[in-house]
Amino acid sequence: MKIAIGSDHVGLILKEPIREWFYELGYELIDVGTSEFERTDYPIYGRKVAQLVADKKVDFGIIFCGTGVGISLAANKIKGIRTVVCSEPYSAKLSKEHNNTNILSLGSRVVGLELAKMIISEWINATFEGGRHQKRIDMY
Ligand code: RB5
């Protein structure tokens, strides 16, 4: 399993412990930054992760900013990318099963670390169901 992660300076608060958790789980990671708390701009990192996913250099991506909103909007501009912002596990799971999301976005000002892990686990372990859901995806 190869995962790309990225965040702005606000999302870094959550990206750091999640990165360590992924290493413990044995996932192969590409961390596109940021790695410092100096103010920066979330589109840079959203686009970097999205490009890695779109180019199939990684299996999927996880991105972080304050709300998860800005960085997800930036990532969604890349062709082939379907990013979802989630602050609870149910939508995360269904976003993979029904919408085949390939990037998950989390807000460091919205969810705590343990909830973030739960959301990520549900999302990673879910499988796209295809069928009628693929037909709908093909419509946009
Ligand atoms: C940065 O202050 C903040 O705007 C950013 O992290 C994010 O929440 C944007 O959507």
GROMACS .gro file of N, CA and C and ligand atoms in nm:
model
  430
    1MET      N    1   0.085  -0.120   0.000
    1MET     CA    2   0.000   0.000   0.000
    1MET      C    3   0.088   0.125   0.000
    2LYS      N    4   0.071   0.208  -0.101
    2LYS     CA    5   0.152   0.329  -0.109
    2LYS      C    6   0.059   0.451  -0.102
    3ILE      N    7   0.090   0.541  -0.010
    3ILE     CA    8   0.002   0.654   0.018
    3ILE      C    9   0.079   0.784   0.006
    4ALA      N   10   0.016   0.885  -0.056
    4ALA     CA   11   0.073   1.020  -0.056
    4ALA      C   12  -0.001   1.103   0.048
    5ILE      N   13   0.074   1.179   0.127
    5ILE     CA   14   0.012   1.268   0.225
    5ILE      C   15   0.065   1.409   0.206
    6GLY      N   16  -0.018   1.507   0.242
    6GLY     CA   17   0.025   1.647   0.230
    6GLY      C   18  -0.065   1.736   0.313
    7SER      N   19  -0.012   1.849   0.352
    7SER     CA   20  -0.091   1.944   0.433
    7SER      C   21  -0.032   2.083   0.423
    8ASP      N   22  -0.111   2.182   0.463
    8ASP     CA   23  -0.054   2.315   0.487
    8ASP      C   24  -0.003   2.319   0.631
    9HIS      N   25   0.033   2.440   0.677
    9HIS     CA   26   0.090   2.455   0.811
    9HIS      C   27  -0.011   2.423   0.923
   10VAL      N   28  -0.141   2.441   0.895
   10VAL     CA   29  -0.243   2.410   0.996
   10VAL      C   30  -0.269   2.259   1.001
   11GLY      N   31  -0.280   2.199   0.884
   11GLY     CA   32  -0.303   2.055   0.876
   11GLY      C   33  -0.185   1.973   0.926
   12LEU      N   34  -0.068   2.034   0.929
   12LEU     CA   35   0.052   1.965   0.974
   12LEU      C   36   0.037   1.907   1.115
   13ILE      N   37  -0.043   1.974   1.196
   13ILE     CA   38  -0.067   1.929   1.335
   13ILE      C   39  -0.123   1.787   1.335
   14LEU      N   40  -0.203   1.756   1.233
   14LEU     CA   41  -0.261   1.622   1.223
   14LEU      C   42  -0.175   1.531   1.133
   15LYS      N   43  -0.115   1.588   1.032
   15LYS     CA   44  -0.036   1.505   0.939
   15LYS      C   45   0.081   1.436   1.010
   16GLU      N   46   0.145   1.506   1.103
   16GLU     CA   47   0.263   1.449   1.169
   16GLU      C   48   0.233   1.319   1.244
   17PRO      N   49   0.134   1.320   1.337
   17PRO     CA   50   0.105   1.194   1.407
   17PRO      C   51   0.048   1.086   1.315
   18ILE      N   52  -0.026   1.127   1.211
   18ILE     CA   53  -0.080   1.028   1.118
   18ILE      C   54   0.035   0.965   1.038
   19ARG      N   55   0.133   1.045   1.004
   19ARG     CA   56   0.250   0.991   0.931
   19ARG      C   57   0.320   0.883   1.015
   20GLU      N   58   0.340   0.913   1.142
   20GLU     CA   59   0.404   0.815   1.232
   20GLU      C   60   0.320   0.688   1.243
   21TRP      N   61   0.190   0.706   1.253
   21TRP     CA   62   0.097   0.591   1.262
   21TRP      C   63   0.107   0.506   1.134
   22PHE      N   64   0.115   0.569   1.019
   22PHE     CA   65   0.127   0.495   0.892
   22PHE      C   66   0.258   0.416   0.887
   23TYR      N   67   0.365   0.476   0.936
   23TYR     CA   68   0.492   0.403   0.940
   23TYR      C   69   0.480   0.278   1.027
   24GLU      N   70   0.415   0.295   1.141
   24GLU     CA   71   0.394   0.179   1.233
   24GLU      C   72   0.312   0.071   1.164
   25LEU      N   73   0.215   0.112   1.081
   25LEU     CA   74   0.130   0.017   1.010
   25LEU      C   75   0.202  -0.045   0.890
   26GLY      N   76   0.318   0.009   0.856
   26GLY     CA   77   0.397  -0.047   0.747
   26GLY      C   78   0.361   0.004   0.609
   27TYR      N   79   0.287   0.113   0.601
   27TYR     CA   80   0.252   0.170   0.471
   27TYR      C   81   0.373   0.244   0.413
   28GLU      N   82   0.385   0.235   0.281
   28GLU     CA   83   0.489   0.312   0.211
   28GLU      C   84   0.433   0.452   0.187
   29LEU      N   85   0.512   0.553   0.222
   29LEU     CA   86   0.459   0.690   0.218
   29LEU      C   87   0.538   0.783   0.129
   30ILE      N   88   0.467   0.874   0.064
   30ILE     CA   89   0.531   0.991   0.004
   30ILE      C   90   0.469   1.112   0.074
   31ASP      N   91   0.551   1.187   0.147
   31ASP     CA   92   0.504   1.306   0.217
   31ASP      C   93   0.550   1.427   0.136
   32VAL      N   94   0.452   1.497   0.076
   32VAL     CA   95   0.487   1.611  -0.011
   32VAL      C   96   0.505   1.741   0.068
   33GLY      N   97   0.493   1.734   0.202
   33GLY     CA   98   0.504   1.853   0.284
   33GLY      C   99   0.369   1.914   0.314
   34THR      N  100   0.365   2.020   0.376
   34THR     CA  101   0.472   2.098   0.432
   34THR      C  102   0.529   2.027   0.555
   35SER      N  103   0.649   2.067   0.593
   35SER     CA  104   0.710   2.003   0.709
   35SER      C  105   0.742   2.106   0.817
   36GLU      N  106   0.697   2.230   0.794
   36GLU     CA  107   0.724   2.336   0.892
   36GLU      C  108   0.596   2.413   0.924
   37PHE      N  109   0.592   2.473   1.040
   37PHE     CA  110   0.471   2.545   1.082
   37PHE      C  111   0.466   2.688   1.028
   38GLU      N  112   0.563   2.724   0.948
   38GLU     CA  113   0.562   2.855   0.883
   38GLU      C  114   0.443   2.863   0.788
   39ARG      N  115   0.377   2.978   0.782
   39ARG     CA  116   0.256   2.991   0.700
   39ARG      C  117   0.284   2.961   0.553
   40THR      N  118   0.195   2.880   0.493
   40THR     CA  119   0.209   2.845   0.352
   40THR      C  120   0.069   2.835   0.292
   41ASP      N  121   0.057   2.783   0.170
   41ASP     CA  122  -0.072   2.784   0.099
   41ASP      C  123  -0.115   2.641   0.064
   42TYR      N  124  -0.234   2.604   0.109
   42TYR     CA  125  -0.281   2.466   0.093
   42TYR      C  126  -0.291   2.416  -0.052
   43PRO      N  127  -0.318   2.503  -0.154
   43PRO     CA  128  -0.328   2.447  -0.290
   43PRO      C  129  -0.201   2.377  -0.338
   44ILE      N  130  -0.087   2.423  -0.290
   44ILE     CA  131   0.041   2.363  -0.332
   44ILE      C  132   0.041   2.213  -0.300
   45TYR      N  133  -0.001   2.180  -0.180
   45TYR     CA  134   0.010   2.042  -0.132
   45TYR      C  135  -0.107   1.957  -0.179
   46GLY      N  136  -0.223   2.021  -0.192
   46GLY     CA  137  -0.339   1.948  -0.246
   46GLY      C  138  -0.312   1.903  -0.389
   47ARG      N  139  -0.256   1.992  -0.467
   47ARG     CA  140  -0.227   1.959  -0.607
   47ARG      C  141  -0.116   1.854  -0.619
   48LYS      N  142  -0.015   1.864  -0.531
   48LYS     CA  143   0.096   1.766  -0.537
   48LYS      C  144   0.047   1.625  -0.510
   49VAL      N  145  -0.033   1.611  -0.405
   49VAL     CA  146  -0.087   1.479  -0.372
   49VAL      C  147  -0.179   1.431  -0.484
   50ALA      N  148  -0.264   1.521  -0.533
   50ALA     CA  149  -0.359   1.484  -0.639
   50ALA      C  150  -0.285   1.437  -0.765
   51GLN      N  151  -0.176   1.502  -0.797
   51GLN     CA  152  -0.101   1.464  -0.918
   51GLN      C  153  -0.040   1.324  -0.902
   52LEU      N  154   0.011   1.295  -0.784
   52LEU     CA  155   0.067   1.161  -0.758
   52LEU      C  156  -0.040   1.054  -0.772
   53VAL      N  157  -0.159   1.084  -0.724
   53VAL     CA  158  -0.270   0.989  -0.734
   53VAL      C  159  -0.314   0.976  -0.880
   54ALA      N  160  -0.330   1.089  -0.947
   54ALA     CA  161  -0.375   1.088  -1.088
   54ALA      C  162  -0.274   1.014  -1.177
   55ASP      N  163  -0.146   1.028  -1.147
   55ASP     CA  164  -0.040   0.961  -1.225
   55ASP      C  165  -0.017   0.816  -1.181
   56LYS      N  166  -0.097   0.770  -1.086
   56LYS     CA  167  -0.090   0.633  -1.033
   56LYS      C  168   0.047   0.601  -0.971
   57LYS      N  169   0.112   0.703  -0.915
   57LYS     CA  170   0.239   0.681  -0.844
   57LYS      C  171   0.213   0.627  -0.704
   58VAL      N  172   0.091   0.647  -0.656
   58VAL     CA  173   0.049   0.596  -0.525
   58VAL      C  174  -0.091   0.537  -0.539
   59ASP      N  175  -0.131   0.460  -0.438
   59ASP     CA  176  -0.266   0.400  -0.442
   59ASP      C  177  -0.374   0.502  -0.410
   60PHE      N  178  -0.345   0.591  -0.315
   60PHE     CA  179  -0.440   0.697  -0.280
   60PHE      C  180  -0.370   0.805  -0.200
   61GLY      N  181  -0.445   0.911  -0.167
   61GLY     CA  182  -0.386   1.024  -0.095
   61GLY      C  183  -0.470   1.064   0.026
   62ILE      N  184  -0.401   1.124   0.124
   62ILE     CA  185  -0.471   1.181   0.239
   62ILE      C  186  -0.413   1.321   0.261
   63ILE      N  187  -0.502   1.420   0.270
   63ILE     CA  188  -0.459   1.558   0.279
   63ILE      C  189  -0.524   1.628   0.398
   64PHE      N  190  -0.458   1.732   0.445
   64PHE     CA  191  -0.501   1.799   0.567
   64PHE      C  192  -0.484   1.950   0.554
   65CYS      N  193  -0.585   2.024   0.599
   65CYS     CA  194  -0.566   2.167   0.625
   65CYS      C  195  -0.650   2.199   0.749
   66GLY      N  196  -0.684   2.323   0.773
   66GLY     CA  197  -0.758   2.356   0.895
   66GLY      C  198  -0.894   2.291   0.901
   67THR      N  199  -0.968   2.305   0.792
   67THR     CA  200  -1.102   2.245   0.783
   67THR      C  201  -1.106   2.123   0.694
   68GLY      N  202  -1.004   2.105   0.612
   68GLY     CA  203  -1.004   2.001   0.509
   68GLY      C  204  -1.070   2.050   0.380
   69VAL      N  205  -1.132   2.167   0.386
   69VAL     CA  206  -1.212   2.215   0.273
   69VAL      C  207  -1.123   2.271   0.160
   70GLY      N  208  -1.041   2.368   0.195
   70GLY     CA  209  -0.960   2.434   0.091
   70GLY      C  210  -0.873   2.338   0.015
   71ILE      N  211  -0.803   2.252   0.086
   71ILE     CA  212  -0.709   2.161   0.022
   71ILE      C  213  -0.785   2.057  -0.063
   72SER      N  214  -0.906   2.022  -0.023
   72SER     CA  215  -0.985   1.927  -0.102
   72SER      C  216  -1.034   1.992  -0.231
   73LEU      N  217  -1.071   2.117  -0.224
   73LEU     CA  218  -1.115   2.188  -0.345
   73LEU      C  219  -1.000   2.197  -0.445
   74ALA      N  220  -0.881   2.225  -0.395
   74ALA     CA  221  -0.764   2.234  -0.483
   74ALA      C  222  -0.735   2.098  -0.547
   75ALA      N  223  -0.740   1.992  -0.468
   75ALA     CA  224  -0.711   1.857  -0.519
   75ALA      C  225  -0.813   1.816  -0.624
   76ASN      N  226  -0.937   1.854  -0.602
   76ASN     CA  227  -1.044   1.814  -0.694
   76ASN      C  228  -1.033   1.879  -0.832
   77LYS      N  229  -0.947   1.977  -0.845
   77LYS     CA  230  -0.926   2.040  -0.976
   77LYS      C  231  -0.846   1.953  -1.071
   78ILE      N  232  -0.778   1.852  -1.016
   78ILE     CA  233  -0.695   1.765  -1.100
   78ILE      C  234  -0.783   1.655  -1.160
   79LYS      N  235  -0.769   1.636  -1.290
   79LYS     CA  236  -0.852   1.538  -1.362
   79LYS      C  237  -0.835   1.397  -1.302
   80GLY      N  238  -0.946   1.331  -1.281
   80GLY     CA  239  -0.942   1.194  -1.228
   80GLY      C  240  -0.947   1.188  -1.077
   81ILE      N  241  -0.944   1.304  -1.013
   81ILE     CA  242  -0.942   1.305  -0.866
   81ILE      C  243  -1.082   1.325  -0.809
   82ARG      N  244  -1.112   1.243  -0.711
   82ARG     CA  245  -1.237   1.256  -0.635
   82ARG      C  246  -1.199   1.259  -0.487
   83THR      N  247  -1.198   1.381  -0.435
   83THR     CA  248  -1.162   1.401  -0.294
   83THR      C  249  -1.285   1.427  -0.210
   84VAL      N  250  -1.287   1.372  -0.091
   84VAL     CA  251  -1.397   1.400   0.002
   84VAL      C  252  -1.340   1.454   0.133
   85VAL      N  253  -1.411   1.552   0.190
   85VAL     CA  254  -1.378   1.598   0.325
   85VAL      C  255  -1.468   1.524   0.421
   86CYS      N  256  -1.411   1.462   0.524
   86CYS     CA  257  -1.493   1.387   0.619
   86CYS      C  258  -1.455   1.420   0.762
   87SER      N  259  -1.557   1.429   0.848
   87SER     CA  260  -1.530   1.447   0.990
   87SER      C  261  -1.598   1.337   1.072
   88GLU      N  262  -1.646   1.235   1.000
   88GLU     CA  263  -1.700   1.115   1.068
   88GLU      C  264  -1.682   0.994   0.975
   89PRO      N  265  -1.674   0.874   1.032
   89PRO     CA  266  -1.637   0.755   0.954
   89PRO      C  267  -1.741   0.708   0.852
   90TYR      N  268  -1.870   0.729   0.880
   90TYR     CA  269  -1.974   0.675   0.792
   90TYR      C  270  -1.963   0.732   0.650
   91SER      N  271  -1.952   0.864   0.641
   91SER     CA  272  -1.941   0.926   0.509
   91SER      C  273  -1.811   0.886   0.440
   92ALA      N  274  -1.706   0.868   0.519
   92ALA     CA  275  -1.577   0.828   0.462
   92ALA      C  276  -1.590   0.691   0.395
   93LYS      N  277  -1.649   0.597   0.466
   93LYS     CA  278  -1.669   0.460   0.414
   93LYS      C  279  -1.755   0.463   0.287
   94LEU      N  280  -1.868   0.531   0.294
   94LEU     CA  281  -1.960   0.536   0.180
   94LEU      C  282  -1.901   0.613   0.063
   95SER      N  283  -1.815   0.708   0.092
   95SER     CA  284  -1.754   0.786  -0.018
   95SER      C  285  -1.664   0.697  -0.103
   96LYS      N  286  -1.608   0.592  -0.043
   96LYS     CA  287  -1.526   0.496  -0.118
   96LYS      C  288  -1.617   0.396  -0.187
   97GLU      N  289  -1.715   0.341  -0.114
   97GLU     CA  290  -1.801   0.235  -0.168
   97GLU      C  291  -1.888   0.285  -0.284
   98HIS      N  292  -1.937   0.407  -0.273
   98HIS     CA  293  -2.031   0.458  -0.374
   98HIS      C  294  -1.969   0.559  -0.470
   99ASN      N  295  -1.873   0.636  -0.422
   99ASN     CA  296  -1.820   0.746  -0.503
   99ASN      C  297  -1.676   0.724  -0.547
  100ASN      N  298  -1.618   0.612  -0.507
  100ASN     CA  299  -1.482   0.575  -0.544
  100ASN      C  300  -1.384   0.690  -0.521
  101THR      N  301  -1.392   0.753  -0.405
  101THR     CA  302  -1.300   0.862  -0.374
  101THR      C  303  -1.157   0.808  -0.370
  102ASN      N  304  -1.065   0.888  -0.420
  102ASN     CA  305  -0.925   0.844  -0.419
  102ASN      C  306  -0.836   0.934  -0.331
  103ILE      N  307  -0.896   1.038  -0.275
  103ILE     CA  308  -0.825   1.119  -0.175
  103ILE      C  309  -0.922   1.151  -0.063
  104LEU      N  310  -0.872   1.139   0.059
  104LEU     CA  311  -0.949   1.174   0.179
  104LEU      C  312  -0.888   1.301   0.239
  105SER      N  313  -0.975   1.394   0.273
  105SER     CA  314  -0.929   1.521   0.330
  105SER      C  315  -0.983   1.539   0.471
  106LEU      N  316  -0.896   1.582   0.561
  106LEU     CA  317  -0.934   1.598   0.703
  106LEU      C  318  -0.895   1.736   0.754
  107GLY      N  319  -0.975   1.788   0.844
  107GLY     CA  320  -0.948   1.919   0.904
  107GLY      C  321  -0.888   1.906   1.042
  108SER      N  322  -0.769   1.959   1.059
  108SER     CA  323  -0.702   1.947   1.189
  108SER      C  324  -0.771   2.030   1.297
  109ARG      N  325  -0.851   2.130   1.253
  109ARG     CA  326  -0.926   2.210   1.351
  109ARG      C  327  -1.064   2.151   1.377
  110VAL      N  328  -1.094   2.041   1.309
  110VAL     CA  329  -1.229   1.983   1.319
  110VAL      C  330  -1.226   1.849   1.392
  111VAL      N  331  -1.130   1.763   1.357
  111VAL     CA  332  -1.126   1.629   1.418
  111VAL      C  333  -0.997   1.610   1.498
  112GLY      N  334  -1.008   1.535   1.606
  112GLY     CA  335  -0.892   1.499   1.686
  112GLY      C  336  -0.823   1.377   1.626
  113LEU      N  337  -0.708   1.342   1.682
  113LEU     CA  338  -0.625   1.235   1.625
  113LEU      C  339  -0.697   1.100   1.623
  114GLU      N  340  -0.760   1.062   1.733
  114GLU     CA  341  -0.821   0.928   1.737
  114GLU      C  342  -0.939   0.917   1.642
  115LEU      N  343  -1.018   1.023   1.632
  115LEU     CA  344  -1.129   1.023   1.536
  115LEU      C  345  -1.074   1.020   1.393
  116ALA      N  346  -0.967   1.094   1.370
  116ALA     CA  347  -0.905   1.095   1.237
  116ALA      C  348  -0.859   0.953   1.198
  117LYS      N  349  -0.800   0.881   1.293
  117LYS     CA  350  -0.755   0.743   1.265
  117LYS      C  351  -0.874   0.654   1.230
  118MET      N  352  -0.984   0.673   1.302
  118MET     CA  353  -1.104   0.593   1.277
  118MET      C  354  -1.160   0.622   1.139
  119ILE      N  355  -1.165   0.748   1.102
  119ILE     CA  356  -1.214   0.789   0.970
  119ILE      C  357  -1.125   0.730   0.861
  120ILE      N  358  -0.995   0.742   0.880
  120ILE     CA  359  -0.898   0.691   0.781
  120ILE      C  360  -0.911   0.539   0.766
  121SER      N  361  -0.922   0.468   0.877
  121SER     CA  362  -0.932   0.322   0.873
  121SER      C  363  -1.055   0.278   0.795
  122GLU      N  364  -1.169   0.341   0.824
  122GLU     CA  365  -1.292   0.306   0.752
  122GLU      C  366  -1.276   0.330   0.603
  123TRP      N  367  -1.214   0.440   0.570
  123TRP     CA  368  -1.198   0.478   0.429
  123TRP      C  369  -1.102   0.382   0.357
  124ILE      N  370  -0.987   0.355   0.418
  124ILE     CA  371  -0.887   0.268   0.355
  124ILE      C  372  -0.944   0.127   0.335
  125ASN      N  373  -1.017   0.078   0.432
  125ASN     CA  374  -1.065  -0.061   0.427
  125ASN      C  375  -1.191  -0.080   0.343
  126ALA      N  376  -1.252   0.029   0.300
  126ALA     CA  377  -1.373   0.019   0.217
  126ALA      C  378  -1.333  -0.008   0.072
  127THR      N  379  -1.426  -0.072  -0.001
  127THR     CA  380  -1.401  -0.107  -0.142
  127THR      C  381  -1.512  -0.049  -0.230
  128PHE      N  382  -1.474   0.006  -0.342
  128PHE     CA  383  -1.571   0.061  -0.437
  128PHE      C  384  -1.660  -0.052  -0.489
  129GLU      N  385  -1.791  -0.027  -0.491
  129GLU     CA  386  -1.886  -0.132  -0.530
  129GLU      C  387  -1.913  -0.139  -0.679
  130GLY      N  388  -1.872  -0.037  -0.755
  130GLY     CA  389  -1.891  -0.039  -0.900
  130GLY      C  390  -2.038  -0.037  -0.939
  131GLY      N  391  -2.070  -0.104  -1.052
  131GLY     CA  392  -2.210  -0.118  -1.095
  131GLY      C  393  -2.278   0.016  -1.117
  132ARG      N  394  -2.394   0.035  -1.053
  132ARG     CA  395  -2.472   0.158  -1.071
  132ARG      C  396  -2.394   0.280  -1.026
  133HIS      N  397  -2.300   0.260  -0.933
  133HIS     CA  398  -2.222   0.373  -0.884
  133HIS      C  399  -2.123   0.420  -0.990
  134GLN      N  400  -2.066   0.325  -1.064
  134GLN     CA  401  -1.975   0.362  -1.173
  134GLN      C  402  -2.049   0.441  -1.281
  135LYS      N  403  -2.170   0.396  -1.310
  135LYS     CA  404  -2.251   0.464  -1.411
  135LYS      C  405  -2.272   0.611  -1.371
  136ARG      N  406  -2.296   0.634  -1.244
  136ARG     CA  407  -2.319   0.772  -1.197
  136ARG      C  408  -2.190   0.854  -1.202
  137ILE      N  409  -2.080   0.791  -1.167
  137ILE     CA  410  -1.952   0.863  -1.174
  137ILE      C  411  -1.921   0.901  -1.318
  138ASP      N  412  -1.953   0.809  -1.410
  138ASP     CA  413  -1.928   0.837  -1.552
  138ASP      C  414  -2.013   0.954  -1.604
  139MET      N  415  -2.114   0.991  -1.529
  139MET     CA  416  -2.201   1.102  -1.573
  139MET      C  417  -2.142   1.240  -1.541
  140TYR      N  418  -2.031   1.246  -1.465
  140TYR     CA  419  -1.972   1.377  -1.437
  140TYR      C  420  -1.820   1.379  -1.458
  141RB5     C1  421  -0.536   2.841   0.690
  141RB5     O1  422  -0.552   2.944   0.782
  141RB5     C2  423  -0.670   2.779   0.658
  141RB5     O2  424  -0.746   2.867   0.582
  141RB5     C3  425  -0.654   2.648   0.586
  141RB5     O3  426  -0.582   2.558   0.664
  141RB5     C4  427  -0.782   2.573   0.551
  141RB5     O4  428  -0.864   2.559   0.661
  141RB5     C5  429  -0.853   2.621   0.432
  141RB5     O5  430  -0.955   2.567   0.390
   0.00000   0.00000   0.00000
